[in-house]
Coordinates of C-alpha atoms in Angstrom, one line a residue:
Chain A
D1 CA 0.0 0.0 0.0
I2 CA 1.0 3.6 -0.6
Q3 CA 2.2 5.4 2.5
M4 CA 1.7 9.2 3.0
T5 CA 4.3 11.1 5.1
Q6 CA 3.7 14.6 6.2
S7 CA 6.3 17.0 7.5
P8 CA 6.8 18.7 9.9
S9 CA 4.5 17.1 12.4
S10 CA 4.0 20.5 14.1
L11 CA 5.1 24.1 13.5
S12 CA 4.8 27.4 15.2
A13 CA 4.7 30.6 13.2
S14 CA 3.8 34.2 13.5
V15 CA 0.7 35.9 12.1
G16 CA 1.5 37.0 8.6
D17 CA 4.1 34.3 8.0
R18 CA 4.2 32.1 5.0
V19 CA 3.8 28.5 6.1
T20 CA 4.6 25.4 4.1
I21 CA 3.6 21.8 4.8
T22 CA 4.9 18.9 2.8
C23 CA 3.3 15.5 2.0
R24 CA 5.2 12.7 0.4
A25 CA 3.8 9.6 -1.2
S26 CA 5.7 6.3 -1.2
Q27 CA 4.7 5.8 -4.8
G28 CA 3.6 8.2 -7.5
I29 CA -0.1 9.2 -7.2
S30 CA -0.3 11.7 -10.1
N31 CA -2.3 14.6 -8.7
Y32 CA -4.8 12.5 -6.7
L33 CA -4.2 14.4 -3.4
A34 CA -6.5 16.3 -1.1
W35 CA -5.8 18.5 1.9
Y36 CA -8.0 19.0 4.9
Q37 CA -8.1 21.3 7.9
Q38 CA -9.3 20.2 11.2
K39 CA -9.7 22.7 14.0
P40 CA -9.8 21.5 17.6
G41 CA -13.0 19.7 18.4
K42 CA -14.3 20.1 14.8
V43 CA -14.9 17.9 11.8
P44 CA -12.3 17.9 9.0
K45 CA -12.9 20.4 6.3
L46 CA -11.8 19.9 2.6
L47 CA -9.4 22.7 1.5
I48 CA -7.8 21.4 -1.7
Y49 CA -8.3 18.5 -4.1
S50 CA -6.5 17.4 -7.3
A51 CA -3.4 18.6 -5.5
S52 CA -4.0 22.3 -6.4
T53 CA -7.7 23.0 -6.8
L54 CA -9.1 25.2 -4.1
Q55 CA -12.4 24.0 -2.7
S56 CA -15.2 26.6 -3.0
G57 CA -15.3 29.0 -0.1
V58 CA -11.7 28.4 1.0
P59 CA -9.6 31.6 1.4
S60 CA -7.1 32.2 -1.4
R61 CA -4.2 32.4 1.1
F62 CA -4.3 28.6 0.9
S63 CA -2.7 26.9 -2.1
G64 CA -1.5 23.5 -3.1
S65 CA 1.1 22.2 -5.5
G66 CA 2.9 19.1 -6.6
S67 CA 2.4 15.9 -8.6
G68 CA 3.7 12.4 -8.4
T69 CA 5.2 11.9 -5.0
D70 CA 5.8 15.3 -3.6
F71 CA 3.1 17.8 -2.6
T72 CA 2.9 21.1 -0.7
L73 CA 0.2 23.0 1.1
T74 CA 1.1 26.7 1.5
I75 CA -0.6 29.3 3.7
S76 CA 0.7 32.6 2.2
S77 CA -0.1 34.7 5.2
L78 CA -0.9 32.8 8.4
Q79 CA -4.0 34.1 10.3
P80 CA -5.1 33.3 13.9
E81 CA -8.1 31.3 12.5
D82 CA -5.7 29.0 10.7
V83 CA -4.7 27.3 13.9
A84 CA -5.5 23.7 13.2
T85 CA -4.1 20.3 12.2
Y86 CA -3.7 19.8 8.4
Y87 CA -3.9 16.4 6.7
C88 CA -3.2 15.2 3.2
Q89 CA -5.0 12.2 1.7
R90 CA -4.3 10.2 -1.4
Y91 CA -7.2 9.0 -3.5
G92 CA -7.8 7.4 -6.9
S93 CA -7.6 3.9 -5.5
V94 CA -8.0 2.3 -2.1
P95 CA -6.8 2.5 0.6
L96 CA -7.5 6.2 0.8
T97 CA -4.5 6.8 3.1
F98 CA -4.1 10.0 5.2
G99 CA -0.9 11.6 6.2
G100 CA -0.1 11.8 9.9
G101 CA -1.0 15.4 10.2
T102 CA 0.7 18.7 10.8
K103 CA -0.3 20.8 13.8
V104 CA -0.1 24.6 13.1
E105 CA 0.2 27.0 16.0
I106 CA 0.7 30.7 16.4
Q107 CA 3.9 31.8 17.9
Chain B
E1 CA -28.0 20.7 2.0
V2 CA -26.1 17.5 2.5
Q3 CA -26.5 16.1 6.0
L4 CA -24.9 13.0 7.5
L5 CA -25.9 11.8 10.9
E6 CA -24.0 9.0 12.6
S7 CA -25.4 6.9 15.4
G8 CA -24.7 3.7 17.2
G9 CA -21.5 4.5 19.1
G10 CA -21.1 3.9 22.8
L11 CA -19.2 2.0 25.5
V12 CA -18.5 -1.6 24.6
Q13 CA -16.5 -4.3 26.2
P14 CA -13.4 -5.8 24.6
G15 CA -14.4 -8.6 22.2
G16 CA -17.8 -7.1 21.7
S17 CA -19.5 -5.9 18.5
L18 CA -21.3 -2.8 17.4
R19 CA -23.2 -1.5 14.4
L20 CA -22.8 2.1 13.4
S21 CA -25.3 3.9 11.2
C22 CA -25.1 7.0 9.0
A23 CA -28.3 8.5 7.8
A24 CA -27.9 10.7 4.8
S25 CA -30.0 13.4 3.2
G26 CA -29.8 16.2 0.7
F27 CA -28.4 14.3 -2.2
T28 CA -29.2 11.2 -4.4
F29 CA -27.7 8.7 -2.0
S30 CA -27.5 5.7 -4.3
N31 CA -25.3 7.6 -6.8
F32 CA -22.5 8.1 -4.3
A33 CA -19.9 5.9 -2.7
M34 CA -19.6 6.4 1.0
N35 CA -16.6 6.2 3.4
W36 CA -16.0 5.6 7.1
V37 CA -13.0 7.4 8.6
R38 CA -12.0 7.1 12.3
Q39 CA -9.9 9.2 14.6
A40 CA -8.5 7.8 17.9
P41 CA -8.3 10.3 20.8
G42 CA -5.5 12.8 20.1
K43 CA -4.5 11.0 16.9
G44 CA -4.8 11.5 13.2
L45 CA -7.4 10.5 10.7
E46 CA -7.6 6.9 9.4
W47 CA -9.7 5.8 6.5
V48 CA -11.2 2.4 7.4
S49 CA -13.8 1.5 4.8
G50 CA -15.7 2.5 1.7
I51 CA -18.6 1.2 -0.3
S52 CA -19.8 1.9 -3.9
G53 CA -23.2 3.5 -4.6
S54 CA -24.8 0.3 -5.4
G55 CA -23.3 -1.5 -2.5
G56 CA -21.8 -4.1 -4.9
S57 CA -18.2 -3.1 -4.1
T58 CA -16.7 -2.8 -0.6
Y59 CA -13.2 -1.7 0.5
Y60 CA -11.3 -2.0 3.8
A61 CA -8.1 -0.8 5.3
D62 CA -5.8 -3.7 6.1
S63 CA -6.0 -2.8 9.8
V64 CA -9.7 -3.7 9.9
K65 CA -10.1 -6.3 7.2
G66 CA -12.0 -9.3 8.5
R67 CA -13.5 -7.5 11.5
F68 CA -15.4 -4.7 9.9
T69 CA -18.3 -5.0 7.4
I70 CA -19.7 -2.1 5.5
S71 CA -23.1 -2.2 3.9
R72 CA -25.8 0.2 2.8
D73 CA -29.6 0.4 2.4
N74 CA -30.3 2.7 -0.4
S75 CA -34.1 2.6 0.3
K76 CA -33.3 4.2 3.7
N77 CA -30.4 6.4 2.6
T78 CA -28.3 4.8 5.3
V79 CA -24.8 3.3 5.4
F80 CA -23.7 0.9 8.1
L81 CA -20.4 -0.2 9.7
Q82 CA -20.6 -3.5 11.6
I83 CA -17.6 -3.9 13.9
Y84 CA -16.7 -7.3 15.5
S85 CA -14.1 -8.3 18.0
L86 CA -13.6 -4.8 19.3
G87 CA -10.3 -4.0 20.9
A88 CA -8.8 -0.9 22.6
E89 CA -7.3 0.1 19.3
D90 CA -10.8 0.6 17.9
T91 CA -11.6 3.4 20.4
A92 CA -12.2 6.4 18.2
V93 CA -14.7 8.9 16.8
Y94 CA -16.1 7.3 13.6
Y95 CA -17.0 9.7 10.8
C96 CA -19.2 9.0 7.8
A97 CA -18.0 11.0 4.8
K98 CA -19.3 11.6 1.3
P99 CA -17.3 12.3 -1.9
P100 CA -18.1 15.3 -4.0
H101 CA -19.3 13.4 -7.0
P102 CA -20.5 10.0 -8.1
G103 CA -17.9 7.3 -8.7
P104 CA -15.6 5.1 -6.6
P105 CA -14.6 6.0 -3.0
H106 CA -12.8 9.3 -3.2
Y107 CA -11.8 12.2 -1.0
S108 CA -14.7 13.7 1.0
D109 CA -16.3 17.1 0.9
S110 CA -19.0 16.4 3.4
W111 CA -18.6 14.8 6.9
G112 CA -20.9 13.9 9.7
Q113 CA -20.3 15.0 13.2
G114 CA -19.0 11.5 14.2
T115 CA -20.0 8.9 16.7
L116 CA -17.7 7.9 19.6
V117 CA -16.9 4.3 20.2
T118 CA -15.1 3.5 23.4
V119 CA -13.8 0.0 24.1
S120 CA -13.2 -0.6 27.7
S121 CA -14.1 -3.1 30.5

């Protein structure tokens, strides 16, 4: 099965900083990658699919890139409401594996 | 508006079994595959099972294969997850999740609020 590895597992940044989270697949998955945001005590929310397509209603400060095995989620200007854990997920075939998550905090 | 409402969670003894339900509304249920995703306390998300819109194809994570059975009743717009031989590692919030368009199990754009399963003696 394809494994999904996220890094870092946590980060702390200041408001306004550019934040980058990486997700690596153990085999090529084309662009079959989604990103989710999960705030404490809340349900996961879809941010990006097809590696780089922004879900409707998601702020434009979020962006995704990558193809094959290496993917990136970028928050261009970190806001207090972005405090959350972020997960990548591969799809296109089962199992629909998630990455381990990246916890983002404000410094 | 899409709504997914899970039920059936609770406290169960090790070795016991449980059936979770997810009642769906707001979309043509039989056209969509459905997924179950779980999250152990303080841990990450884990996809555990999926089922095609017709119910004819089912999919499982290796970690639950042989102990979990997914099914659906399209006449009642409900998907089920039967869990057998529960162990402490199955303690988690179980989410029902829907993909954005018809087809095979996919990423999810709609999630239920989850139902908590606690395995303890």
